[in-house]
Tab-separated table of C-alpha atoms in Angstrom:
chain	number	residue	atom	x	y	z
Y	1	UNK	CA	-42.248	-59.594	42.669
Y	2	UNK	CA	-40.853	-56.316	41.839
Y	3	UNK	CA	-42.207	-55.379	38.029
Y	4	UNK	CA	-38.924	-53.933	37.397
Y	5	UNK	CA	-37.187	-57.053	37.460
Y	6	UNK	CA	-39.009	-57.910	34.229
Y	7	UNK	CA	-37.918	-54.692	32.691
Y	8	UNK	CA	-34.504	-55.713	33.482
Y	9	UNK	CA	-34.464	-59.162	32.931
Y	10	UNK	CA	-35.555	-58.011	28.918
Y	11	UNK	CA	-32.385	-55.737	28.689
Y	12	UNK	CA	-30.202	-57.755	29.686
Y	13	UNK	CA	-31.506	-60.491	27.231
Y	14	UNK	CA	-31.561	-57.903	24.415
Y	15	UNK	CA	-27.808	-57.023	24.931
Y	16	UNK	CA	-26.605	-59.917	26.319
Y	17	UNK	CA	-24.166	-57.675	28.799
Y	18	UNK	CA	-24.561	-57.045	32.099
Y	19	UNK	CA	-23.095	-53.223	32.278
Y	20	UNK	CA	-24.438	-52.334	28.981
Y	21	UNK	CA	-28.101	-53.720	30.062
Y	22	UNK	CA	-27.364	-51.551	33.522
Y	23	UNK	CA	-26.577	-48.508	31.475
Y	24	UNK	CA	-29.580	-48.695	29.556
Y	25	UNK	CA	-31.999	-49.514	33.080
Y	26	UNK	CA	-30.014	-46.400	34.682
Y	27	UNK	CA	-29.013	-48.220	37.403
Y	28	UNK	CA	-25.505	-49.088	39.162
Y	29	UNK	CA	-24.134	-52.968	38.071
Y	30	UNK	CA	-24.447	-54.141	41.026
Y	31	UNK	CA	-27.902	-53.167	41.749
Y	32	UNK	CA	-28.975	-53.899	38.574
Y	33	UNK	CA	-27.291	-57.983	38.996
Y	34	UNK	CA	-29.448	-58.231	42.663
Y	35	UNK	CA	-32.333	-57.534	40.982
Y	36	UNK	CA	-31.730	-60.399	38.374
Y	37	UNK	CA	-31.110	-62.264	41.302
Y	38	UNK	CA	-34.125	-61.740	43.212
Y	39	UNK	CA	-35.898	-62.500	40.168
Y	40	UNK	CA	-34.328	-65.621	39.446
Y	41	UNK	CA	-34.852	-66.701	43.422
Y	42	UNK	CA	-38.748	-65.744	43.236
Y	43	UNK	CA	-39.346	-67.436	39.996
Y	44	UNK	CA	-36.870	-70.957	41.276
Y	45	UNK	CA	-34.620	-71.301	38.170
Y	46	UNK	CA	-31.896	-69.648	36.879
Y	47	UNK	CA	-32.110	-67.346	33.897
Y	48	UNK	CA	-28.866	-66.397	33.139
Y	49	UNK	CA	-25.489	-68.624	32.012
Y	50	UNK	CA	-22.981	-66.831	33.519
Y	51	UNK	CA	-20.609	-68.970	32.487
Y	52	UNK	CA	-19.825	-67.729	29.268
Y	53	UNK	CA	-19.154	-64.306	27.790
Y	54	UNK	CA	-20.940	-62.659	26.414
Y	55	UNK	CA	-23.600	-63.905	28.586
Y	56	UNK	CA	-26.341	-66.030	27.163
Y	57	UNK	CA	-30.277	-67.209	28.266
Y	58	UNK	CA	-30.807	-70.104	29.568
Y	59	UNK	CA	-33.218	-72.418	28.699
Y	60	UNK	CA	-35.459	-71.399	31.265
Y	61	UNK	CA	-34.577	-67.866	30.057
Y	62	UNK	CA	-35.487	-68.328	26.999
Y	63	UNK	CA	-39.162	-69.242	27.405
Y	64	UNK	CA	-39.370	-66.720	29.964
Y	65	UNK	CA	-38.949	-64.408	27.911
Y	66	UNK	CA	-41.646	-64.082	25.747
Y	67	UNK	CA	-43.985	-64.547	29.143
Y	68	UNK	CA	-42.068	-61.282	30.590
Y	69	UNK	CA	-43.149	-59.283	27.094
Y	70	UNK	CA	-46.617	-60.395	27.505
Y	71	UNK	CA	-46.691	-60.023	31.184
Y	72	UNK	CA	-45.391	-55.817	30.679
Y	73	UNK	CA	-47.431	-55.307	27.579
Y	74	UNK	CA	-50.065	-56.517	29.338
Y	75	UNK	CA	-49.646	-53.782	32.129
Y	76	UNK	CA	-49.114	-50.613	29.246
Y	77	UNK	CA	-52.218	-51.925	28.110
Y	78	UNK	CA	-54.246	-52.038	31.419
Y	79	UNK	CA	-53.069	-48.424	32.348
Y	80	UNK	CA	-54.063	-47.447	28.570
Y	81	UNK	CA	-57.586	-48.635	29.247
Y	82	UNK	CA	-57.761	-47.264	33.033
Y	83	UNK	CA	-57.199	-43.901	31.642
Y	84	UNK	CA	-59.806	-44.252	28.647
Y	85	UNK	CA	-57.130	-44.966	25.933
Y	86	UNK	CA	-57.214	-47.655	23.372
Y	87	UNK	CA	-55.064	-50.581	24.384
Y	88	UNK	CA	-52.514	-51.929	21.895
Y	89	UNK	CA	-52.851	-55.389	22.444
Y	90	UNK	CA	-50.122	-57.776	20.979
Y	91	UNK	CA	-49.786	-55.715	18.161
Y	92	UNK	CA	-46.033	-55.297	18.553
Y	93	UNK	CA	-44.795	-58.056	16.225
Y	94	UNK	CA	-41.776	-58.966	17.500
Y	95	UNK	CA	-39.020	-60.055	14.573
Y	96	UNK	CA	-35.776	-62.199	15.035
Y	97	UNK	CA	-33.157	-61.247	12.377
Y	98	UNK	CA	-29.494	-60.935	11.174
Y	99	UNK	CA	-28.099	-57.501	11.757
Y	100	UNK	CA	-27.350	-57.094	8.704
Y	101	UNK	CA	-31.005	-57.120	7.152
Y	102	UNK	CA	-32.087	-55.339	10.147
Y	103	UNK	CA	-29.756	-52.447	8.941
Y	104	UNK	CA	-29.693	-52.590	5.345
Y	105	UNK	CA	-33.560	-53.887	4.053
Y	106	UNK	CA	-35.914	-54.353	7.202
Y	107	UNK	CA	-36.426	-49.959	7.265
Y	108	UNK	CA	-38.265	-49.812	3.993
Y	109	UNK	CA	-40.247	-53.522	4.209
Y	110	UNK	CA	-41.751	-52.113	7.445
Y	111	UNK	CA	-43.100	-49.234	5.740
Y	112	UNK	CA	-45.625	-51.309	3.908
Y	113	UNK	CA	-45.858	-54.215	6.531
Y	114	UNK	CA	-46.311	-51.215	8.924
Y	115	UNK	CA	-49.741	-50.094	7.532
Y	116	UNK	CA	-50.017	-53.681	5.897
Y	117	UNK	CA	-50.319	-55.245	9.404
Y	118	UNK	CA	-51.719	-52.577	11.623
Y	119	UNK	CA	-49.195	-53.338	14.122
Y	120	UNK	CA	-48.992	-50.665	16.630
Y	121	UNK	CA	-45.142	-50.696	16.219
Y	122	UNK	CA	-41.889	-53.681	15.877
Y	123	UNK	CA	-39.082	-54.471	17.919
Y	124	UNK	CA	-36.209	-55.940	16.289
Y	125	UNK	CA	-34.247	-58.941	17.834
Y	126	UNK	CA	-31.097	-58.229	15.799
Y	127	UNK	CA	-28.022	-60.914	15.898
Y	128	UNK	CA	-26.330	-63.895	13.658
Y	129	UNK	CA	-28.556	-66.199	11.650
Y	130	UNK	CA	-28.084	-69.039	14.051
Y	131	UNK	CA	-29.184	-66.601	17.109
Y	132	UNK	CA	-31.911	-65.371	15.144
Y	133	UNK	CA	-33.229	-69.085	14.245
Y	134	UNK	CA	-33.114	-69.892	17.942
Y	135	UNK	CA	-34.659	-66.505	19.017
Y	136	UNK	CA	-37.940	-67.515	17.101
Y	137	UNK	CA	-37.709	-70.945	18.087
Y	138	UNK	CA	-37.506	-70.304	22.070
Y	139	UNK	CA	-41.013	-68.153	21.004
Y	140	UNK	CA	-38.669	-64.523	21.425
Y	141	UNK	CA	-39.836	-63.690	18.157
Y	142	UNK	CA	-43.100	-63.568	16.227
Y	143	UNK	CA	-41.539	-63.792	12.935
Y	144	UNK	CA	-38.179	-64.783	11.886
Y	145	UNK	CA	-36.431	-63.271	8.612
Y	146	UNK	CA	-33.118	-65.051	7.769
Y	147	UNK	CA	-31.269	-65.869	4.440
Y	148	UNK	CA	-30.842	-69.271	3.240
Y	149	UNK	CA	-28.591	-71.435	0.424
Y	150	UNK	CA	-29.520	-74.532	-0.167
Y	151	UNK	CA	-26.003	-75.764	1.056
Y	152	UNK	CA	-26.241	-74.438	4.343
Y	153	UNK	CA	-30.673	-74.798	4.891
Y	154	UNK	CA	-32.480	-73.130	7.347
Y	155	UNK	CA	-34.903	-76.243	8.189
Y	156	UNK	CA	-37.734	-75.962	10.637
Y	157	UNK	CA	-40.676	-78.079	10.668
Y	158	UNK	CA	-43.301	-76.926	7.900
Y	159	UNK	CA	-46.281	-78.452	10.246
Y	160	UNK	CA	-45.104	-76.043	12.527
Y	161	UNK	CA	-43.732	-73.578	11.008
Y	162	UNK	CA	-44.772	-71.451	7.763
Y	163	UNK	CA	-42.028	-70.422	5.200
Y	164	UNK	CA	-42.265	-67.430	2.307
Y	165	UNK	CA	-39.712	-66.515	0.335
Y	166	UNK	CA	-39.773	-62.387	0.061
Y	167	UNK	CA	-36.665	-61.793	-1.665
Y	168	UNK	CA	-33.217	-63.077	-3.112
Y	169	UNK	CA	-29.787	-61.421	-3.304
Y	170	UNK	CA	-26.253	-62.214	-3.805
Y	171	UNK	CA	-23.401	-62.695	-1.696
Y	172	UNK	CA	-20.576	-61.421	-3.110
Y	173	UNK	CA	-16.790	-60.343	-1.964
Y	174	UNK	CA	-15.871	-56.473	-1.612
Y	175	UNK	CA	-12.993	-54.682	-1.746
Y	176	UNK	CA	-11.805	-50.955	-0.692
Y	177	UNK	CA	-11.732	-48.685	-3.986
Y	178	UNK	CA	-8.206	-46.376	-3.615
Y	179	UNK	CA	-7.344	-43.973	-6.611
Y	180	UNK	CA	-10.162	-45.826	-8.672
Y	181	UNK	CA	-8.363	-49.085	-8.294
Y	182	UNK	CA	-8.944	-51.987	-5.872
Y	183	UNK	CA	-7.000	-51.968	-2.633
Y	184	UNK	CA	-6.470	-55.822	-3.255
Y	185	UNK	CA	-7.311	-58.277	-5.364
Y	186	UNK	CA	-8.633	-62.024	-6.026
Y	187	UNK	CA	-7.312	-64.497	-6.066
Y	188	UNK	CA	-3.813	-63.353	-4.584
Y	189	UNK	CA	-0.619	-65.314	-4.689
Y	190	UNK	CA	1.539	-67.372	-2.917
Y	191	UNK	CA	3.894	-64.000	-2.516
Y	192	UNK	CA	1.248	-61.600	-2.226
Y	193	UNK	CA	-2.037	-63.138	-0.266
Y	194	UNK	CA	-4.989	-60.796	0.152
Y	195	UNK	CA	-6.057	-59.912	3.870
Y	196	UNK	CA	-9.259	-61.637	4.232
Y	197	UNK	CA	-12.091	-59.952	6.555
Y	198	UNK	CA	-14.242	-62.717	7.512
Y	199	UNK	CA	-17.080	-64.209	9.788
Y	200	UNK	CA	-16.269	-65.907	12.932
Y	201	UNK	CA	-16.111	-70.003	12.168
Y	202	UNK	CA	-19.422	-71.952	12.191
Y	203	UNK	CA	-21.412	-69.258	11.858
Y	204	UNK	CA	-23.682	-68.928	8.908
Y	205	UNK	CA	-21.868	-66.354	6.655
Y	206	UNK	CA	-18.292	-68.303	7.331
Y	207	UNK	CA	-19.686	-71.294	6.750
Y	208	UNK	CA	-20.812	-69.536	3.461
Y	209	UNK	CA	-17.570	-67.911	2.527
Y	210	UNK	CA	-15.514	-71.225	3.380
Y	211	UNK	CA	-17.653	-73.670	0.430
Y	212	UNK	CA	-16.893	-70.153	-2.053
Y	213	UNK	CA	-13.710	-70.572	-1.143
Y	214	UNK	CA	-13.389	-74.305	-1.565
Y	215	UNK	CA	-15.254	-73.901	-4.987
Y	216	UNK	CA	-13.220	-70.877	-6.102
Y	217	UNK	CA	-12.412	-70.961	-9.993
Y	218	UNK	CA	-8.311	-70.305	-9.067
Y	219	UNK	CA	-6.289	-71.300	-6.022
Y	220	UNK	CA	-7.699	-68.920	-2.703
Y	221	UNK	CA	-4.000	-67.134	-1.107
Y	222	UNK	CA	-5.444	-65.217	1.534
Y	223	UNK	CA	-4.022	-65.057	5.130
Y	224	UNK	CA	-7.365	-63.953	7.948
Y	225	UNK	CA	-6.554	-60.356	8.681
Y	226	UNK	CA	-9.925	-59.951	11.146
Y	227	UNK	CA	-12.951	-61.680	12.085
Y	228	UNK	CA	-16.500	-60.644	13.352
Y	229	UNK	CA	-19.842	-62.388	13.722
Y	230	UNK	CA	-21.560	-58.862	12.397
Y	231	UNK	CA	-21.861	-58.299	8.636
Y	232	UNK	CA	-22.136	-54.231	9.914
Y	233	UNK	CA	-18.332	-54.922	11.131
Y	234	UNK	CA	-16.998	-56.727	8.504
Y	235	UNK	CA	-18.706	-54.178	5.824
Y	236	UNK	CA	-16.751	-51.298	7.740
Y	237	UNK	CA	-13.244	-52.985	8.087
Y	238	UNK	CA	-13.809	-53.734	4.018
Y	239	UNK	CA	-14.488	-49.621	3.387
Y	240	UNK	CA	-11.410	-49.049	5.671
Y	241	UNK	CA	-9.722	-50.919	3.138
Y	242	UNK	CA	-8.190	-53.893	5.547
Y	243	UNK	CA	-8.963	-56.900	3.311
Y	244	UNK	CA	-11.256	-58.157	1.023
Y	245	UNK	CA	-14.520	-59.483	2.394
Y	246	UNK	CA	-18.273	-61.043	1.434
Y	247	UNK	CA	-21.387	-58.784	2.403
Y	248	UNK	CA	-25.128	-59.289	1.158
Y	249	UNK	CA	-25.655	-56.925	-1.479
Y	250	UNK	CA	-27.796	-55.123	0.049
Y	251	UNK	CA	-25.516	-54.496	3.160
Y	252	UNK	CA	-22.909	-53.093	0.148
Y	253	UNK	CA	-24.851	-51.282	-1.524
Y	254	UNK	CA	-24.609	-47.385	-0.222
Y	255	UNK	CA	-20.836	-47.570	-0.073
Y	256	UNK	CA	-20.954	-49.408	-3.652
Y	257	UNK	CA	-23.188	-46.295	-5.211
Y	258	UNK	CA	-20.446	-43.949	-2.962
Y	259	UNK	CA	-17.974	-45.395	-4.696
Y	260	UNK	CA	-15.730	-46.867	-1.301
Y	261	UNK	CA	-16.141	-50.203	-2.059
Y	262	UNK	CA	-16.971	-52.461	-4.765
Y	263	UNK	CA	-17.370	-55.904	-6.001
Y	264	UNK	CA	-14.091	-58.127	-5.872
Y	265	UNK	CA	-15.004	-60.833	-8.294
Y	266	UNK	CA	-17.836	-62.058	-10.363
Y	267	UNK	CA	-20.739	-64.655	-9.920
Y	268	UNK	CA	-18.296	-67.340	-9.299
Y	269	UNK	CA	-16.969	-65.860	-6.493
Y	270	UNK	CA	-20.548	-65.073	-5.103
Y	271	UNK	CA	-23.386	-66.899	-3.719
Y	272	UNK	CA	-27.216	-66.146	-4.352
Y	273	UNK	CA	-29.726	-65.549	-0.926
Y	274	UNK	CA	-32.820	-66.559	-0.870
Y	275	UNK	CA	-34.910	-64.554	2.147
Y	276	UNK	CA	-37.420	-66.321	3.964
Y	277	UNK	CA	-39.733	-65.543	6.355
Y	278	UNK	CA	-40.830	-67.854	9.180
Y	279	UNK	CA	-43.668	-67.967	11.726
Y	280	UNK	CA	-45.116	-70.210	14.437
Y	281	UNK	CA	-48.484	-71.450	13.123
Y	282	UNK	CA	-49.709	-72.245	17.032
Y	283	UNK	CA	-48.642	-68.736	18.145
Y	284	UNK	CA	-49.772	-65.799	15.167
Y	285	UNK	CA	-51.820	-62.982	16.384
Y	286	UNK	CA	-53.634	-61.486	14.108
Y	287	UNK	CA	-51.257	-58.891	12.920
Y	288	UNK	CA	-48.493	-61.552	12.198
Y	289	UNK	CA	-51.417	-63.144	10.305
Y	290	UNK	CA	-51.813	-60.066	8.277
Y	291	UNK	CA	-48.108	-59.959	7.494
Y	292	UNK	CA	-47.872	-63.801	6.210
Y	293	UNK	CA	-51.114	-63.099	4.409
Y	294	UNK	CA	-49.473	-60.114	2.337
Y	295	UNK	CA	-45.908	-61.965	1.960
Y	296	UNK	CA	-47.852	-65.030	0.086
Y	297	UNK	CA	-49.412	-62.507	-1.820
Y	298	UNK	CA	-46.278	-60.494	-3.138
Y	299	UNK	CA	-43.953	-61.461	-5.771
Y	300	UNK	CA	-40.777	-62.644	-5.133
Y	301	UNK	CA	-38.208	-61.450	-8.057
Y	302	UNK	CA	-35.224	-64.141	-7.784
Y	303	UNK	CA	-31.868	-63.676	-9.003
Y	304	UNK	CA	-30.693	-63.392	-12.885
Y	305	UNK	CA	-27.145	-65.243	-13.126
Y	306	UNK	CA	-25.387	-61.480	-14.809
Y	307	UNK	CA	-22.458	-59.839	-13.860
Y	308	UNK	CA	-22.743	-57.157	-11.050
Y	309	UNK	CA	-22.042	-53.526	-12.923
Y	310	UNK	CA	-18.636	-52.384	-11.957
Y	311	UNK	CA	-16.216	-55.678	-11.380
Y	312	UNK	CA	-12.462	-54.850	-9.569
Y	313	UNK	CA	-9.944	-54.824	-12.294
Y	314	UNK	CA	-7.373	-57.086	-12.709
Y	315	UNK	CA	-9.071	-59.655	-10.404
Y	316	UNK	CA	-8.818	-63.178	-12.063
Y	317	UNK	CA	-12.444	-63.537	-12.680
């Protein structure tokens, strides 16, 4: 077994593309495929669906995974000690997350859960909320951070799984500011709809914007002018000024304080996040330990029903 097949295989999970995960290895495609081969013949399963695009884990792949981290960490930390260094262990903590949070709020919690923890360092397993959820579950992930309503829960079993709150925010539409006025506005009409920039159906944050919608205080005329899983798209088609669209707050915020973009409509247009953090009781090392440890410990300041600061005129709200 070639221990570059590992390195591969955890590329190609990470991106999820087989010329991207190439790129990144430095190898040709078609190189780079054999050797997922070979590794899939010496280990007697398949690890790859390549049956759909973008490509996806299988099962098997996804609790190989976590044995393929272990199995290279493992060998950085045998050549730290053969040379005299300290080895770093597991302290990595691994975290499963939406992009969005791994953009927008995850830089400045890991500069106190950094020296909190004494993790050696993070990696970030960055997608949707329900990729995220089954990241941590296939045991990709030491701790999963996710947002949650209580229309659309994020359940996993408290024997076997332990839950924090760490923050709340709001989910609220944007819209493009042009000339100090909003490109478009809520509700619309039946003669002028607003172009609506919105998640990709079943997902988490569609699902989200859809019960808004169907609880709207007027009559919704929109027509879909794009669609994307990633909150980091849809914030940039909204400062582009191609529709009206929801965002966490915090994924709003810079271009709100730049003044590109700001809030569409009020609370009743908007949705409040909790944040939770998960983690597998069986499975914490002791710098996950040392994260959950501090999270019961902090405060959690949840939302105030007020108005955000600067509303978009003239929206019916």
């Amino acid at each position: 077994m070639d221990f570059r097949w590992l390195q591969d295989f955890l590329s190609l999970a990470e991106v999820s593309n087989f010329t991207e995960a190439a790129a990144t290895r430095h190898s040709s495609q078609p190189a780079f495929s054999r050797r997922i081969q070979q590794l899939e013949s010496w280990l007697g399963v398949e690890l790859i669906d390549r049956s759909c695009y973008p490509t996806k884990l299988t099962p098997a792949g996804e609790r190989f995974r976590r044995t393929a981290a272990d199995i290279i960490q493992q060998m950085v930390d045998a050549r730290a000690v053969v040379h005299g260094e300290p080895a770093l262990g597991h302290e990595v903590i691994t975290f499963a997350l939406p992009h969005s949070l791994a953009i927008s709020r995850f830089p400045e919690w890991w500069k106190t859960w950094h020296d909190v923890t004494g993790a050696s360092g993070c990696r970030l397993l960055a997608s949707n909320v329900h990729d995220a959820v089954t990241a941590h579950v296939a045991g990709a992930a030491d701790v999963l951070l996710v947002f949650h309503h209580a229309q659309q829960p994020i359940f996993l079993d408290p024997d076997h799984y332990e839950r924090v709150a760490i923050a709340s925010e709001w989910f609220r539409p944007y819209v493009a500011v042009k000339r100090g006025e909003p490109a478009f506005k809520l509700p619309g009409t039946a003669k002028h709809p607003f172009p609506l920039i919105n998640y990709s159906p079943n997902t988490f944050m569609g699902r989200m914007v859809d019960l808004i919608m169907q609880s709207a205080p007027h009559p919704v005329h929109a027509f879909k002018a794009c669609e994307s899983d990633l909150a980091s798209a849809i914030h940039n088609l909204i400062v582009a000024g191609h529709g009206i669209g929801w965002l966490p707050e915090s994924a709003a915020a810079e271009a709100v304080a730049d003044g590109k973009i700001k809030p569409a409509g009020d609370n009743r247009w908007s949705v409040p996040f909790t944040i939770f953090a998960f983690c597998d009781r069986s499975r914490s090392g002791p710098a996950v330990q040392r994260l959950m440890a501090h999270l019961r410990k902090s405060p959690v300041v949840f939302i105030a029903d007020k108005k955000p600061a600067a509303l978009a005129s003239g929206s019916r709200s």
